[in-house]
Amino acid sequence: MSTKILHIDSNNPILWAQLEEAGFENHADFKSDKEEIEAKIQDYNGIVIRSRFKIDKTFLDKAVNLQFIARVGAGLESIDCEYAEAKGINLIAAPEGNRNAVAEHTLGVILSLFNNLNQADAEIKAGQWNRESNRGHELDLKTVGIIGYGNMGKAFAKKLRGFETKVLCYDILDNVGDENATQVSLRELQEKADVLSLHLPWTPETDKMVNAGFINAFSKPFWIINTSRGKNIVTADLVEAMKSKKILGAGLDVLEYEKLSFETLFQDKNTPEAFQYLLEAKNVLLTPHIAGWTFESHERLAQVIVDKIKALYASS
């Protein structure tokens, strides 16, 4: 019998084509709701997802023949991983697929903030020629602190090799530092960093990690970049730190208010006060969760997932 895979999100076409070529039986359902998918998931051995809905205990209890869940992305927070693994379901993600995209985006955001590029561009287009107020900062000789030194953090540190920066990393795992970053304690990172870049998953330990106490533990005013998960930062505390100039600028690709799908962001008339501040602040750069969302990573993510699925069955 062939291995049947249900795709519930669209992805790069190479994923479907290469799985089909390898002998897997592909099925697609991009429109049914969670309950409708649950009603037929027992017919499938694998499921390929992005972020349409959470794969929770109810879903997993109905997926009696499921052998793997493959998420075409870096994280697995939309899946009840512990319960899935207890049922013997293999979990597949592709952090290797978009790490370069995230690294380039992070560097671009820092350089834009340091040099007021977005602000200067807007002023020029509005007929204003303001040189002194747009005087920038140089990244050279700054200390960059990276929290989370996995695929994304390592890729970003590698991009910094062209600058004369000191790069520090903090991670819950030991001995992850390399030639591009020195691993230190969180306390040392907070003492020395001029720039903080977050490359963390969203877990109970990282949820709301960047709060007032965390921010105030930094010895110097600093810039913050978040390309990981929005709920790792308490936005209200971030804004208060920006008002007091403890935080000099922020580049946020993700937001605390983000849902699994964030396309309805501006439909809510009750905009949180802290978010309104971010929308109006000149030293804030906001992007819609696109750090890892390049044309190249779109293909690379799919390729990584294909390779991992094929490897799973080759070894079984």
XYZ file of C-alpha atoms in Angstrom:
316
model
C 0.000 0.000 0.000
C 1.220 3.491 -0.811
C 1.869 6.108 1.865
C -0.919 8.687 1.697
C -0.066 12.306 2.471
C -2.573 15.091 3.021
C -1.412 18.620 2.191
C -3.559 21.229 3.954
C -1.522 24.297 2.917
C -0.118 25.275 -0.453
C 3.665 25.123 -0.795
C 6.309 25.282 -3.474
C 5.310 22.804 -6.215
C 8.586 20.882 -5.935
C 7.346 19.410 -2.655
C 4.341 17.743 -4.277
C 6.216 16.749 -7.432
C 9.180 15.155 -5.688
C 7.019 13.255 -3.195
C 4.920 11.930 -6.069
C 8.051 10.939 -7.952
C 9.267 9.084 -4.844
C 6.071 7.006 -4.771
C 3.993 8.815 -2.174
C 0.279 9.403 -2.798
C -0.519 13.109 -2.493
C -3.903 14.584 -1.609
C -4.723 18.272 -1.105
C -7.381 20.044 0.917
C -6.716 23.762 1.307
C -10.269 24.818 2.211
C -11.872 22.442 4.736
C -11.957 23.538 8.370
C -10.269 21.648 11.177
C -13.312 19.512 11.989
C -13.692 18.454 8.358
C -10.024 17.482 8.166
C -10.365 15.550 11.435
C -13.233 13.568 9.915
C -10.933 12.054 7.286
C -7.457 12.218 8.784
C -7.620 8.522 9.710
C -7.137 7.777 6.016
C -3.683 9.378 5.918
C -0.193 8.397 6.972
C 1.303 11.854 6.755
C 0.214 15.479 6.826
C 2.024 18.542 5.480
C 1.106 21.845 7.122
C 2.172 25.442 7.508
C -0.036 27.296 10.001
C -3.709 26.826 9.142
C -4.740 25.466 12.521
C -3.348 23.812 15.622
C -2.679 20.100 15.641
C -4.016 19.353 19.122
C -4.959 16.239 21.105
C -8.423 16.060 19.527
C -6.906 16.053 16.062
C -4.193 13.547 16.988
C -6.675 11.139 18.579
C -8.497 10.950 15.258
C -5.298 10.539 13.251
C -4.969 6.863 14.067
C -2.759 6.016 11.084
C -0.591 9.133 11.102
C 3.124 8.424 10.866
C 4.456 11.963 10.477
C 3.567 15.633 10.611
C 5.732 17.866 8.430
C 5.604 21.615 8.978
C 7.016 23.697 6.154
C 8.623 26.213 8.489
C 11.099 26.519 11.307
C 8.975 25.865 14.393
C 6.521 23.286 15.669
C 4.609 25.383 18.212
C 1.291 24.834 16.393
C 1.576 21.112 17.220
C 1.093 19.346 20.563
C 4.538 17.816 20.154
C 4.617 15.855 23.394
C 1.312 14.129 22.677
C 2.239 13.453 19.056
C 5.560 11.899 20.013
C 3.836 9.777 22.680
C 1.749 8.341 19.840
C 4.871 7.538 17.846
C 4.306 10.269 15.265
C 7.452 11.701 13.705
C 7.684 15.492 13.717
C 9.466 17.222 10.859
C 10.359 20.907 10.510
C 12.735 22.820 8.258
C 14.710 25.467 10.183
C 17.594 24.899 7.760
C 15.362 26.055 4.923
C 14.965 29.704 5.873
C 17.881 30.409 8.218
C 19.779 32.386 5.579
C 16.712 34.478 4.790
C 16.219 35.272 8.483
C 19.892 36.151 8.886
C 19.883 38.553 5.933
C 16.626 40.149 7.072
C 17.956 40.672 10.594
C 21.089 42.350 9.333
C 19.060 44.539 6.979
C 16.774 45.663 9.804
C 19.720 46.617 12.015
C 21.388 48.644 9.284
C 18.099 50.348 8.432
C 17.474 51.319 12.052
C 21.037 52.470 12.613
C 20.938 54.705 9.537
C 17.306 55.893 9.729
C 16.749 54.633 6.201
C 12.976 54.293 6.377
C 12.545 57.621 8.138
C 14.858 59.456 5.745
C 13.146 57.928 2.720
C 9.715 58.996 3.978
C 10.934 62.527 4.677
C 12.527 62.931 1.261
C 9.302 61.756 -0.396
C 7.425 64.327 1.703
C 9.715 67.090 0.458
C 11.925 67.314 3.558
C 15.742 67.380 3.472
C 16.826 66.632 7.051
C 20.453 65.603 7.371
C 21.290 66.190 11.027
C 18.193 64.478 12.426
C 19.039 61.453 10.292
C 22.659 61.154 11.384
C 23.236 57.422 11.825
C 25.236 54.942 13.880
C 27.841 52.455 12.701
C 27.582 48.778 13.521
C 31.369 48.392 13.746
C 32.716 48.196 17.310
C 29.274 47.428 18.714
C 28.547 44.308 20.754
C 25.733 42.188 19.333
C 23.981 39.758 21.673
C 22.113 36.816 20.193
C 19.660 34.878 22.347
C 18.936 31.480 20.858
C 21.936 30.057 19.054
C 20.440 27.426 16.794
C 19.966 27.512 13.033
C 18.834 31.148 12.878
C 21.188 32.566 15.467
C 24.208 30.868 13.927
C 23.291 32.050 10.431
C 22.944 35.637 11.658
C 26.281 35.532 13.494
C 27.931 34.354 10.299
C 26.577 37.409 8.457
C 28.244 39.671 11.040
C 31.715 38.434 10.138
C 32.120 41.306 7.698
C 31.814 43.814 10.539
C 34.175 44.612 13.391
C 31.617 43.604 15.985
C 31.882 41.513 19.114
C 29.218 38.804 18.947
C 27.943 37.112 22.103
C 25.375 34.331 22.273
C 23.241 32.880 25.024
C 21.430 29.555 24.783
C 19.925 27.035 27.203
C 22.200 24.401 25.636
C 25.865 24.256 26.569
C 28.774 24.452 24.143
C 26.919 25.929 21.164
C 29.287 28.852 20.641
C 31.529 28.776 17.586
C 34.041 30.840 15.663
C 31.341 33.454 14.999
C 30.014 33.995 18.531
C 31.232 33.553 22.092
C 28.771 31.818 24.365
C 28.222 33.690 27.627
C 25.776 33.786 30.513
C 22.605 35.812 30.135
C 23.946 38.214 32.742
C 27.121 38.878 30.768
C 25.153 39.383 27.566
C 22.917 41.896 29.340
C 25.966 43.731 30.664
C 27.698 44.105 27.306
C 25.193 44.112 24.437
C 24.455 47.188 22.330
C 22.144 45.198 20.068
C 19.916 42.267 21.052
C 18.635 39.845 18.422
C 16.111 37.150 19.372
C 16.184 33.803 17.584
C 13.998 31.752 19.900
C 11.129 29.312 19.616
C 7.931 30.096 21.483
C 7.831 27.849 24.536
C 6.554 28.191 28.119
C 10.089 29.284 29.049
C 10.356 31.992 26.384
C 6.765 33.248 26.564
C 6.848 36.931 27.667
C 10.562 36.522 28.404
C 11.403 40.072 27.325
C 9.540 41.992 30.014
C 10.363 45.031 32.133
C 12.677 43.122 34.458
C 14.540 41.529 31.569
C 14.958 44.856 29.783
C 16.089 46.741 32.880
C 18.769 44.127 33.535
C 20.700 45.488 30.529
C 23.512 47.770 31.572
C 23.336 50.010 28.496
C 20.588 51.365 26.275
C 20.224 48.945 23.351
C 18.481 48.175 20.083
C 16.279 45.073 19.877
C 15.431 42.907 16.866
C 12.841 40.134 16.972
C 12.519 37.745 14.050
C 11.476 34.788 16.209
C 8.043 34.827 17.863
C 5.965 37.833 18.880
C 4.843 36.467 22.232
C 8.450 36.355 23.419
C 8.172 40.122 24.048
C 5.712 41.981 26.290
C 4.885 44.839 23.942
C 3.717 47.231 26.653
C 7.023 46.806 28.503
C 8.958 47.278 25.258
C 7.125 50.547 24.609
C 7.775 51.862 28.111
C 11.471 51.091 27.640
C 11.441 52.962 24.337
C 9.794 55.963 25.958
C 12.516 56.019 28.621
C 15.185 55.466 25.918
C 16.381 52.257 27.546
C 15.595 50.723 24.150
C 16.932 52.911 21.347
C 15.031 51.283 18.504
C 13.171 48.120 17.596
C 12.887 45.962 14.498
C 9.925 43.634 14.842
C 9.059 41.055 12.231
C 6.646 39.395 14.653
C 4.188 40.812 17.166
C 2.654 39.738 20.442
C -0.814 40.177 18.920
C -0.130 37.787 16.072
C -2.520 34.898 15.635
C -1.870 31.739 13.632
C -3.036 33.825 10.693
C -2.355 37.559 10.948
C -3.983 38.875 7.790
C -6.818 40.474 9.808
C -4.460 42.723 11.776
C -6.036 46.007 10.747
C -9.666 44.865 10.885
C -9.807 45.215 14.666
C -10.795 48.771 15.593
C -9.551 48.310 19.164
C -5.857 48.752 18.417
C -3.838 48.165 21.606
C -2.246 51.375 22.893
C 1.244 49.871 22.829
C 0.802 48.755 19.238
C -0.391 52.218 18.245
C 2.859 53.607 19.658
C 4.861 51.186 17.510
C 2.914 52.227 14.418
C 3.793 55.879 14.983
C 7.373 55.645 16.311
C 10.128 56.669 13.919
C 12.674 54.349 15.543
C 10.563 51.233 14.965
C 10.666 49.073 11.855
C 7.762 46.641 11.427
C 7.464 43.830 8.894
C 4.679 41.224 8.523
C 6.481 38.011 9.576
C 8.543 37.881 6.387
C 12.084 37.419 7.727
C 12.197 33.851 6.459
C 9.790 34.433 3.569
C 11.961 34.879 0.493
C 11.541 33.360 -2.953
C 14.655 31.304 -2.316
C 13.567 30.066 1.107
C 10.137 29.145 -0.276
C 11.838 26.554 -2.460
C 14.479 25.598 0.083
C 11.909 24.914 2.817
C 10.006 22.584 0.512
C 13.193 20.779 -0.477
C 14.222 20.228 3.138
C 10.795 18.766 3.953
C 10.912 16.437 0.930
C 14.376 15.232 1.860
C 13.393 14.571 5.470
C 10.231 12.671 4.544
C 12.163 10.508 2.083
C 14.884 9.907 4.680
C 12.279 8.878 7.252
C 10.952 6.109 5.024
C 14.357 5.120 3.724
C 15.439 4.335 7.277
C 12.297 2.460 8.261
